[in-house]
PDB file of C-alpha atoms in Angstrom:
ATOM      1  CA  MET O 292     -42.615  60.164   2.483  1.00 50.00           C
ATOM      2  CA  ASP O 293     -39.635  58.686   4.459  1.00 51.00           C
ATOM      3  CA  ASN O 294     -37.209  56.836   2.896  1.00 52.00           C
ATOM      4  CA  VAL O 295     -37.187  53.764   4.478  1.00 49.00           C
ATOM      5  CA  GLU O 296     -33.972  51.106   3.275  1.00 50.00           C
ATOM      6  CA  LYS O 297     -34.285  47.983   2.303  1.00 49.00           C
ATOM      7  CA  PRO O 298     -32.577  45.310   3.884  1.00 51.00           C
ATOM      8  CA  THR O 299     -29.341  43.959   1.936  1.00 52.00           C
ATOM      9  CA  LYS O 300     -29.893  40.548   1.079  1.00 53.00           C
ATOM     10  CA  VAL O 301     -27.003  38.505   2.830  1.00 54.00           C
ATOM     11  CA  SER O 302     -25.593  35.501  -0.175  1.00 61.00           C
ATOM     12  CA  PHE O 303     -24.828  32.124   1.102  1.00 56.00           C
ATOM     13  CA  TRP O 304     -20.537  32.654   1.176  1.00 54.00           C
ATOM     14  CA  SER O 305     -21.044  35.529   3.006  1.00 61.00           C
ATOM     15  CA  LYS O 306     -22.836  33.864   5.993  1.00 58.00           C
ATOM     16  CA  LEU O 307     -20.750  30.753   5.545  1.00 50.00           C
ATOM     17  CA  GLN O 308     -17.992  33.022   5.968  1.00 59.00           C
ATOM     18  CA  SER O 309     -19.157  34.569   8.931  1.00 64.00           C
ATOM     19  CA  ILE O 310     -19.919  31.399  10.487  1.00 62.00           C
ATOM     20  CA  ALA O 311     -16.634  30.125   9.931  1.00 59.00           C
ATOM     21  CA  LEU O 312     -14.970  33.615  11.595  1.00 59.00           C
ATOM     22  CA  THR O 313     -17.011  33.139  14.574  1.00 65.00           C
ATOM     23  CA  ILE O 314     -15.995  29.283  15.087  1.00 61.00           C
ATOM     24  CA  VAL O 315     -12.341  30.606  14.793  1.00 58.00           C
ATOM     25  CA  ALA O 316     -12.963  33.501  17.385  1.00 63.00           C
ATOM     26  CA  LEU O 317     -14.276  31.366  19.358  1.00 61.00           C
ATOM     27  CA  MET O 318     -11.750  28.731  19.207  1.00 62.00           C
ATOM     28  CA  LEU O 319      -9.170  31.600  19.675  1.00 59.00           C
ATOM     29  CA  SER O 320     -11.034  33.023  22.933  1.00 63.00           C
ATOM     30  CA  LEU O 321     -11.056  29.222  24.511  1.00 62.00           C
ATOM     31  CA  GLY O 322      -7.016  28.572  23.810  1.00 63.00           C
ATOM     32  CA  GLN O 323      -8.061  25.533  21.363  1.00 58.00           C
ATOM     33  CA  TRP O 324      -6.395  26.965  17.907  1.00 52.00           C
ATOM     34  CA  ASN O 325      -4.585  23.563  17.614  1.00 59.00           C
ATOM     35  CA  ASP O 326      -7.612  21.690  18.381  1.00 57.00           C
ATOM     36  CA  THR O 327      -9.926  23.368  15.427  1.00 50.00           C
ATOM     37  CA  LYS O 328      -6.515  23.206  13.194  1.00 50.00           C
ATOM     38  CA  ASP O 329      -5.713  19.387  13.631  1.00 53.00           C
ATOM     39  CA  ALA O 330      -9.824  18.853  12.954  1.00 48.00           C
ATOM     40  CA  VAL O 331     -10.379  21.226   9.804  1.00 46.00           C
ATOM     41  CA  SER O 332      -6.985  18.839   8.888  1.00 49.00           C
ATOM     42  CA  SER O 333      -8.101  15.958   9.279  1.00 49.00           C
ATOM     43  CA  ALA O 334     -11.622  16.435   7.436  1.00 44.00           C
ATOM     44  CA  TYR O 335      -9.622  17.936   4.937  1.00 44.00           C
ATOM     45  CA  GLU O 336      -7.870  14.678   4.684  1.00 50.00           C
ATOM     46  CA  ALA O 337     -10.670  12.897   4.555  1.00 49.00           C
ATOM     47  CA  VAL O 338     -12.437  14.793   1.900  1.00 46.00           C
ATOM     48  CA  ILE O 339      -9.398  14.253  -0.813  1.00 45.00           C
ATOM     49  CA  ALA O 340      -8.727  10.530   0.271  1.00 50.00           C
ATOM     50  CA  ASN O 341     -12.677  10.197  -0.438  1.00 57.00           C
ATOM     51  CA  TRP O 342     -12.203  11.296  -4.054  1.00 58.00           C
ATOM     52  CA  THR O 343      -8.582  11.010  -4.960  1.00 84.00           C
ATOM     53  CA  ASN O 344      -5.644   8.109  -3.878  1.00 95.00           C
ATOM     54  CA  ASP O 345      -3.055  11.637  -3.636  1.00 94.00           C
ATOM     55  CA  ILE O 346      -3.244  11.356   0.492  1.00 94.00           C
ATOM     56  CA  GLU O 347      -2.405   7.331   0.803  1.00 96.00           C
ATOM     57  CA  TYR O 348       0.385   7.715  -2.327  1.00 97.00           C
ATOM     58  CA  LYS O 349       1.829  10.997  -0.267  1.00 95.00           C
ATOM     59  CA  HIS O 350       2.082   8.615   2.667  1.00 94.00           C
ATOM     60  CA  LEU O 351       3.116   6.095   1.662  1.00 97.00           C
ATOM     61  CA  SER O 352       6.178   7.423  -0.450  1.00 96.00           C
ATOM     62  CA  THR O 353       7.348   8.460   3.293  1.00 96.00           C
ATOM     63  CA  LEU O 354       8.643   4.645   4.089  1.00 98.00           C
ATOM     64  CA  HIS O 355      12.593   3.973   3.124  1.00 97.00           C
ATOM     65  CA  VAL O 356      14.177   1.243   4.339  1.00 98.00           C
ATOM     66  CA  GLY O 357      16.887   1.613   7.175  1.00 97.00           C
ATOM     67  CA  GLN O 358      14.337   4.502   8.800  1.00 98.00           C
ATOM     68  CA  THR O 359      13.851   3.429  12.774  1.00 98.00           C
ATOM     69  CA  GLN O 360      10.900   1.230  14.151  1.00 97.00           C
ATOM     70  CA  ALA O 361       9.954   4.482  16.430  1.00 97.00           C
ATOM     71  CA  TYR O 362      10.068   6.866  13.329  1.00 97.00           C
ATOM     72  CA  ILE O 363       8.019   4.600  11.210  1.00 96.00           C
ATOM     73  CA  THR O 364       5.483   4.115  14.222  1.00 95.00           C
ATOM     74  CA  SER O 365       5.379   7.460  15.242  1.00 95.00           C
ATOM     75  CA  VAL O 366       4.243   8.354  11.443  1.00 94.00           C
ATOM     76  CA  PHE O 367       1.678   5.182  10.645  1.00 95.00           C
ATOM     77  CA  GLY O 368       0.907   4.145  14.336  1.00 96.00           C
ATOM     78  CA  ASP O 369       1.167   0.780  15.734  1.00 96.00           C
ATOM     79  CA  PRO O 370       0.451  -1.991  13.849  1.00 96.00           C
ATOM     80  CA  HIS O 371      -2.961  -3.948  13.606  1.00 95.00           C
ATOM     81  CA  VAL O 372      -1.487  -6.906  13.370  1.00 95.00           C
ATOM     82  CA  SER O 373       2.025  -8.321  14.218  1.00 96.00           C
ATOM     83  CA  LYS O 374       3.621 -11.532  13.783  1.00 96.00           C
ATOM     84  CA  LYS O 375       7.079 -13.539  13.914  1.00 97.00           C
ATOM     85  CA  SER O 376       8.894 -14.685  10.863  1.00 97.00           C
ATOM     86  CA  LYS O 377       9.910 -18.922  10.384  1.00 95.00           C
ATOM     87  CA  SER O 378      12.749 -18.293   8.952  1.00 93.00           C
ATOM     88  CA  ASP O 379      14.435 -15.302  10.775  1.00 95.00           C
ATOM     89  CA  THR O 380      13.472 -15.248  14.580  1.00 93.00           C
ATOM     90  CA  ASP O 381      14.865 -11.606  14.763  1.00 97.00           C
ATOM     91  CA  ILE O 382      12.931 -10.331  12.382  1.00 98.00           C
ATOM     92  CA  VAL O 383       8.967  -9.180  12.919  1.00 98.00           C
ATOM     93  CA  TYR O 384       5.861  -8.533  10.156  1.00 98.00           C
ATOM     94  CA  PHE O 385       4.225  -5.437  11.328  1.00 98.00           C
ATOM     95  CA  TYR O 386       0.568  -5.072   9.294  1.00 98.00           C
ATOM     96  CA  TYR O 387      -1.652  -2.533   8.631  1.00 97.00           C
ATOM     97  CA  SER O 388      -4.783  -2.736   7.236  1.00 91.00           C
ATOM     98  CA  ASN O 389      -6.766  -0.266   4.667  1.00 92.00           C
ATOM     99  CA  LYS O 390      -9.670  -0.392   2.135  1.00 92.00           C
ATOM    100  CA  LYS O 391      -7.584   0.868  -0.523  1.00 94.00           C
ATOM    101  CA  TYR O 392      -4.101  -1.364   0.348  1.00 95.00           C
ATOM    102  CA  GLN O 393      -2.570  -3.713   2.295  1.00 95.00           C
ATOM    103  CA  LEU O 394       0.999  -2.006   4.424  1.00 97.00           C
ATOM    104  CA  THR O 395       3.600  -4.552   5.114  1.00 98.00           C
ATOM    105  CA  LEU O 396       6.781  -3.696   7.470  1.00 98.00           C
ATOM    106  CA  VAL O 397       9.417  -5.763   8.099  1.00 98.00           C
ATOM    107  CA  ILE O 398      11.587  -4.810  11.243  1.00 98.00           C
ATOM    108  CA  LYS O 399      14.592  -6.503  12.019  1.00 98.00           C
ATOM    109  CA  ASP O 400      17.253  -4.874  14.905  1.00 97.00           C
ATOM    110  CA  LYS O 401      14.365  -2.291  15.400  1.00 97.00           C
ATOM    111  CA  ARG O 402      14.636  -0.336  12.106  1.00 98.00           C
ATOM    112  CA  LEU O 403      12.804  -0.964   8.863  1.00 98.00           C
ATOM    113  CA  SER O 404      14.800  -4.265   6.737  1.00 98.00           C
ATOM    114  CA  GLY O 405      11.776  -4.243   4.306  1.00 98.00           C
ATOM    115  CA  TYR O 406       7.985  -2.977   2.980  1.00 98.00           C
ATOM    116  CA  ALA O 407       5.640  -4.329   0.881  1.00 98.00           C
ATOM    117  CA  VAL O 408       2.183  -2.960  -0.973  1.00 98.00           C
ATOM    118  CA  VAL O 409      -0.644  -4.471  -2.003  1.00 97.00           C
ATOM    119  CA  GLY O 410      -3.170  -2.051  -4.063  1.00 96.00           C
ATOM    120  CA  LEU O 411      -6.674  -3.342  -3.274  1.00 94.00           C
ATOM    121  CA  ASN O 412      -8.690  -1.068  -5.884  1.00 93.00           C
ATOM    122  CA  PRO O 413      -8.058  -1.176  -9.407  1.00 91.00           C
ATOM    123  CA  ASP O 414      -7.077   2.314  -9.453  1.00 93.00           C
ATOM    124  CA  PHE O 415      -4.525   2.462  -6.614  1.00 95.00           C
ATOM    125  CA  GLN O 416      -1.912   3.299  -9.364  1.00 96.00           C
ATOM    126  CA  VAL O 417       0.962   3.870  -6.544  1.00 97.00           C
ATOM    127  CA  SER O 418       4.542   3.935  -7.940  1.00 97.00           C
ATOM    128  CA  ILE O 419       6.393   1.841  -7.548  1.00 97.00           C
ATOM    129  CA  PRO O 420      10.006   2.470  -6.059  1.00 96.00           C
ATOM    130  CA  TYR O 421      12.803   2.988  -7.933  1.00 95.00           C
ATOM    131  CA  THR O 422      11.017   3.091 -11.546  1.00 94.00           C
ATOM    132  CA  SER O 423       8.853   4.806 -13.960  1.00 94.00           C
ATOM    133  CA  GLN O 424       5.875   2.059 -12.854  1.00 94.00           C
ATOM    134  CA  THR O 425       3.007   2.583 -11.141  1.00 97.00           C
ATOM    135  CA  LEU O 426       1.104  -1.241  -9.654  1.00 96.00           C
ATOM    136  CA  LEU O 427      -2.150  -2.200 -11.926  1.00 94.00           C
ATOM    137  CA  SER O 428      -0.920  -0.006 -14.705  1.00 94.00           C
ATOM    138  CA  THR O 429       1.859  -2.575 -16.389  1.00 94.00           C
ATOM    139  CA  SER O 430       2.628  -5.856 -17.059  1.00 95.00           C
ATOM    140  CA  LEU O 431       4.889  -7.798 -15.480  1.00 96.00           C
ATOM    141  CA  GLU O 432       6.868  -8.740 -18.810  1.00 95.00           C
ATOM    142  CA  HIS O 433       6.423  -5.127 -19.717  1.00 93.00           C
ATOM    143  CA  SER O 434       8.295  -4.040 -16.394  1.00 91.00           C
ATOM    144  CA  PHE O 435      11.171  -6.231 -16.535  1.00 92.00           C
ATOM    145  CA  SER O 436      12.113  -8.278 -19.547  1.00 88.00           C
ATOM    146  CA  GLN O 437      13.245 -11.393 -17.233  1.00 86.00           C
ATOM    147  CA  THR O 438      13.289 -12.309 -13.615  1.00 84.00           C
ATOM    148  CA  ASP O 439      16.125 -13.303 -11.559  1.00 80.00           C
ATOM    149  CA  SER O 440      13.812 -15.520  -9.289  1.00 94.00           C
ATOM    150  CA  TYR O 441      10.161 -16.491  -9.005  1.00 97.00           C
ATOM    151  CA  PHE O 442       8.156 -17.514  -5.951  1.00 97.00           C
ATOM    152  CA  SER O 443       4.745 -18.818  -6.365  1.00 97.00           C
ATOM    153  CA  ASP O 444       1.672 -20.524  -4.811  1.00 97.00           C
ATOM    154  CA  ALA O 445      -2.022 -21.710  -5.127  1.00 96.00           C
ATOM    155  CA  ASN O 446      -2.805 -23.289  -1.777  1.00 94.00           C
ATOM    156  CA  ASN O 447      -3.368 -20.877   1.364  1.00 93.00           C
ATOM    157  CA  LEU O 448      -3.032 -17.851  -0.902  1.00 96.00           C
ATOM    158  CA  GLU O 449      -2.633 -17.519  -5.040  1.00 97.00           C
ATOM    159  CA  TYR O 450       0.168 -15.602  -6.386  1.00 98.00           C
ATOM    160  CA  TYR O 451       2.998 -14.956  -8.725  1.00 98.00           C
ATOM    161  CA  ALA O 452       6.054 -12.468  -7.180  1.00 98.00           C
ATOM    162  CA  GLU O 453       9.153 -12.227  -9.211  1.00 97.00           C
ATOM    163  CA  ALA O 454      12.677 -10.519  -7.758  1.00 97.00           C
ATOM    164  CA  HIS O 455      14.889  -8.199  -9.164  1.00 95.00           C
ATOM    165  CA  ASP O 456      18.278  -7.141  -7.851  1.00 94.00           C
ATOM    166  CA  LEU O 457      18.074  -3.077  -8.082  1.00 93.00           C
ATOM    167  CA  GLY O 458      21.885  -2.974  -8.050  1.00 92.00           C
ATOM    168  CA  LYS O 459      24.890  -0.966  -6.538  1.00 90.00           C
ATOM    169  CA  LYS O 460      23.051   2.593  -7.194  1.00 87.00           C
ATOM    170  CA  VAL O 461      20.183   1.551  -4.804  1.00 91.00           C
ATOM    171  CA  MET O 462      22.035  -0.755  -2.117  1.00 90.00           C
ATOM    172  CA  PHE O 463      21.521  -3.725  -3.731  1.00 93.00           C
ATOM    173  CA  TYR O 464      18.102  -3.838  -2.189  1.00 96.00           C
ATOM    174  CA  ASN O 465      15.447  -6.286  -4.269  1.00 96.00           C
ATOM    175  CA  LEU O 466      12.468  -4.648  -6.185  1.00 97.00           C
ATOM    176  CA  ILE O 467       9.543  -7.948  -5.634  1.00 97.00           C
ATOM    177  CA  LEU O 468       6.889  -7.320  -8.553  1.00 97.00           C
ATOM    178  CA  GLY O 469       4.044  -9.752  -8.088  1.00 97.00           C
ATOM    179  CA  ALA O 470      -0.100 -10.608  -8.305  1.00 97.00           C
ATOM    180  CA  VAL O 471      -1.448 -11.527  -5.038  1.00 97.00           C
ATOM    181  CA  ASN O 472      -4.989 -12.914  -5.025  1.00 96.00           C
ATOM    182  CA  TYR O 473      -6.417 -10.125  -2.507  1.00 91.00           C
ATOM    183  CA  GLY O 474      -8.215  -7.181  -3.689  1.00 72.00           C
ATOM    184  CA  ASP O 475      -8.628  -7.306  -7.883  1.00 77.00           C
ATOM    185  CA  PHE O 476      -7.983 -10.741  -8.708  1.00 88.00           C
ATOM    186  CA  SER O 477      -9.802 -12.256 -12.287  1.00 92.00           C
ATOM    187  CA  PRO O 478     -10.671 -15.997 -12.952  1.00 94.00           C
ATOM    188  CA  ALA O 479      -7.489 -15.863 -15.569  1.00 95.00           C
ATOM    189  CA  ASP O 480      -5.325 -14.564 -12.910  1.00 96.00           C
ATOM    190  CA  ARG O 481      -6.044 -16.948 -10.279  1.00 95.00           C
ATOM    191  CA  HIS O 482      -5.579 -19.990 -13.427  1.00 96.00           C
ATOM    192  CA  ALA O 483      -2.221 -18.371 -14.790  1.00 97.00           C
ATOM    193  CA  VAL O 484      -1.193 -18.376 -10.890  1.00 97.00           C
ATOM    194  CA  LYS O 485      -2.644 -22.296 -10.686  1.00 97.00           C
ATOM    195  CA  THR O 486      -1.859 -23.966 -13.881  1.00 97.00           C
ATOM    196  CA  LEU O 487       2.283 -22.900 -13.251  1.00 97.00           C
ATOM    197  CA  ASN O 488       1.759 -24.149  -9.386  1.00 97.00           C
ATOM    198  CA  ALA O 489       0.520 -27.516 -11.315  1.00 97.00           C
ATOM    199  CA  ASP O 490       3.483 -27.461 -13.636  1.00 96.00           C
ATOM    200  CA  LEU O 491       5.881 -26.991 -10.276  1.00 96.00           C
ATOM    201  CA  ASP O 492       3.877 -30.039  -8.690  1.00 96.00           C
ATOM    202  CA  ARG O 493       4.012 -32.218 -11.488  1.00 95.00           C
ATOM    203  CA  GLY O 494       8.184 -30.927 -12.162  1.00 96.00           C
ATOM    204  CA  VAL O 495       7.638 -30.223 -15.503  1.00 95.00           C
ATOM    205  CA  GLU O 496      10.603 -29.467 -16.872  1.00 94.00           C
ATOM    206  CA  ASP O 497      10.330 -26.904 -19.234  1.00 95.00           C
ATOM    207  CA  MET O 498       8.403 -23.918 -17.134  1.00 94.00           C
ATOM    208  CA  SER O 499       8.493 -21.642 -20.035  1.00 93.00           C
ATOM    209  CA  THR O 500       4.502 -21.121 -21.332  1.00 95.00           C
ATOM    210  CA  ALA O 501       3.068 -21.074 -17.808  1.00 95.00           C
ATOM    211  CA  LEU O 502       5.989 -18.586 -16.810  1.00 95.00           C
ATOM    212  CA  ALA O 503       5.258 -16.554 -19.796  1.00 96.00           C
ATOM    213  CA  THR O 504       1.612 -16.672 -19.117  1.00 96.00           C
ATOM    214  CA  SER O 505       2.073 -15.599 -15.311  1.00 97.00           C
ATOM    215  CA  ARG O 506       4.361 -13.086 -16.772  1.00 97.00           C
ATOM    216  CA  LYS O 507       1.652 -11.395 -18.218  1.00 96.00           C
ATOM    217  CA  LEU O 508      -0.230 -10.431 -15.496  1.00 97.00           C
ATOM    218  CA  THR O 509      -0.460  -7.170 -13.998  1.00 96.00           C
ATOM    219  CA  PRO O 510       1.098  -6.675 -10.799  1.00 96.00           C
ATOM    220  CA  ASN O 511      -0.996  -5.086  -8.095  1.00 97.00           C
ATOM    221  CA  TYR O 512       1.938  -6.035  -4.728  1.00 98.00           C
ATOM    222  CA  PHE O 513       5.313  -4.635  -4.757  1.00 98.00           C
ATOM    223  CA  ALA O 514       8.240  -4.995  -2.241  1.00 98.00           C
ATOM    224  CA  VAL O 515      11.467  -3.218  -1.577  1.00 98.00           C
ATOM    225  CA  THR O 516      14.161  -4.976   0.837  1.00 98.00           C
ATOM    226  CA  GLU O 517      17.730  -5.279   1.994  1.00 97.00           C
ATOM    227  CA  LEU O 518      16.641  -8.479   2.791  1.00 97.00           C
ATOM    228  CA  ALA O 519      16.761 -11.806   0.470  1.00 96.00           C
ATOM    229  CA  PRO O 520      13.898 -11.635  -1.334  1.00 97.00           C
ATOM    230  CA  LYS O 521      12.218 -14.958   0.234  1.00 96.00           C
ATOM    231  CA  VAL O 522      11.805 -13.022   3.685  1.00 96.00           C
ATOM    232  CA  MET O 523       9.514 -10.450   2.423  1.00 97.00           C
ATOM    233  CA  VAL O 524       7.166 -13.224   0.097  1.00 97.00           C
ATOM    234  CA  GLU O 525       7.085 -15.005   3.628  1.00 97.00           C
ATOM    235  CA  GLY O 526       5.193 -11.850   4.765  1.00 97.00           C
ATOM    236  CA  LEU O 527       1.929 -12.370   2.525  1.00 97.00           C
ATOM    237  CA  LEU O 528      -0.386 -13.550   4.916  1.00 96.00           C
ATOM    238  CA  THR O 529      -2.493 -16.636   3.764  1.00 95.00           C
ATOM    239  CA  HIS O 530      -6.415 -15.946   2.730  1.00 93.00           C
ATOM    240  CA  PHE O 531      -7.561 -16.868   6.441  1.00 93.00           C
ATOM    241  CA  GLU O 532      -4.908 -14.677   7.804  1.00 94.00           C
ATOM    242  CA  TYR O 533      -6.122 -11.999   5.364  1.00 93.00           C
ATOM    243  CA  LYS O 534      -9.677 -12.164   5.614  1.00 90.00           C
ATOM    244  CA  THR O 535     -10.022 -12.779   9.857  1.00 91.00           C
ATOM    245  CA  LEU O 536      -7.255 -10.073  10.574  1.00 90.00           C
ATOM    246  CA  LEU O 537      -6.939  -7.466   8.057  1.00 86.00           C
ATOM    247  CA  LYS O 538      -9.748  -7.350   5.083  1.00 74.00           C
ATOM    248  CA  ILE O 539     -12.114  -4.339   5.606  1.00 67.00           C
ATOM    249  CA  ASP O 540     -15.832  -4.583   4.468  1.00 60.00           C
TER     250      ASP O 540
END
């Protein structure tokens, strides 16, 4: 009887590798290797972004006060929304929407004068520049023992934010930390902000109790700027603006 060779079983991964090599060879033959690399890179980033926040953290870490408007838009693209400042007509706010965070860039004289990030998911713990802290991890009172100045509202948007001068080592930039009612904002958070603003509206002289309660909030917002802190806070969108212009369901 003649010897009969049995067919060799090809594993799944061998088949996949063969298909991949075939695709690469085809793309090379068509002169489309750059397009293929871009497609593979985009697909990889989409998978990573679905399971981690690493891509977003890396992207945001490239921001630095003083960068040109041309460079910023080359990295982040054109803004989804923009509006002019009411306190300084030379300032324009650029807004970018993302399911995980909201980004605001402050442009003056075609350069980046400040930027702000609001984490929209409980696990979006991006590093806060010039500190060892991250968003949504440590209360305001534990981040800084005291505050230089604070800002708050409970009308068009509930928020509490406080400013800190970073000193000459960081060009006297201002760091602003706060809790903003865009994403994961609990009833207790909202109550703390409303209580503070009610006391402010009534002209209560001793604000220490309401302020201490607000400082127990965990920040989901930070901003870094060379401008006055009030200019950055002005850039916060109202509930109506946020839901109408930027919110992603």
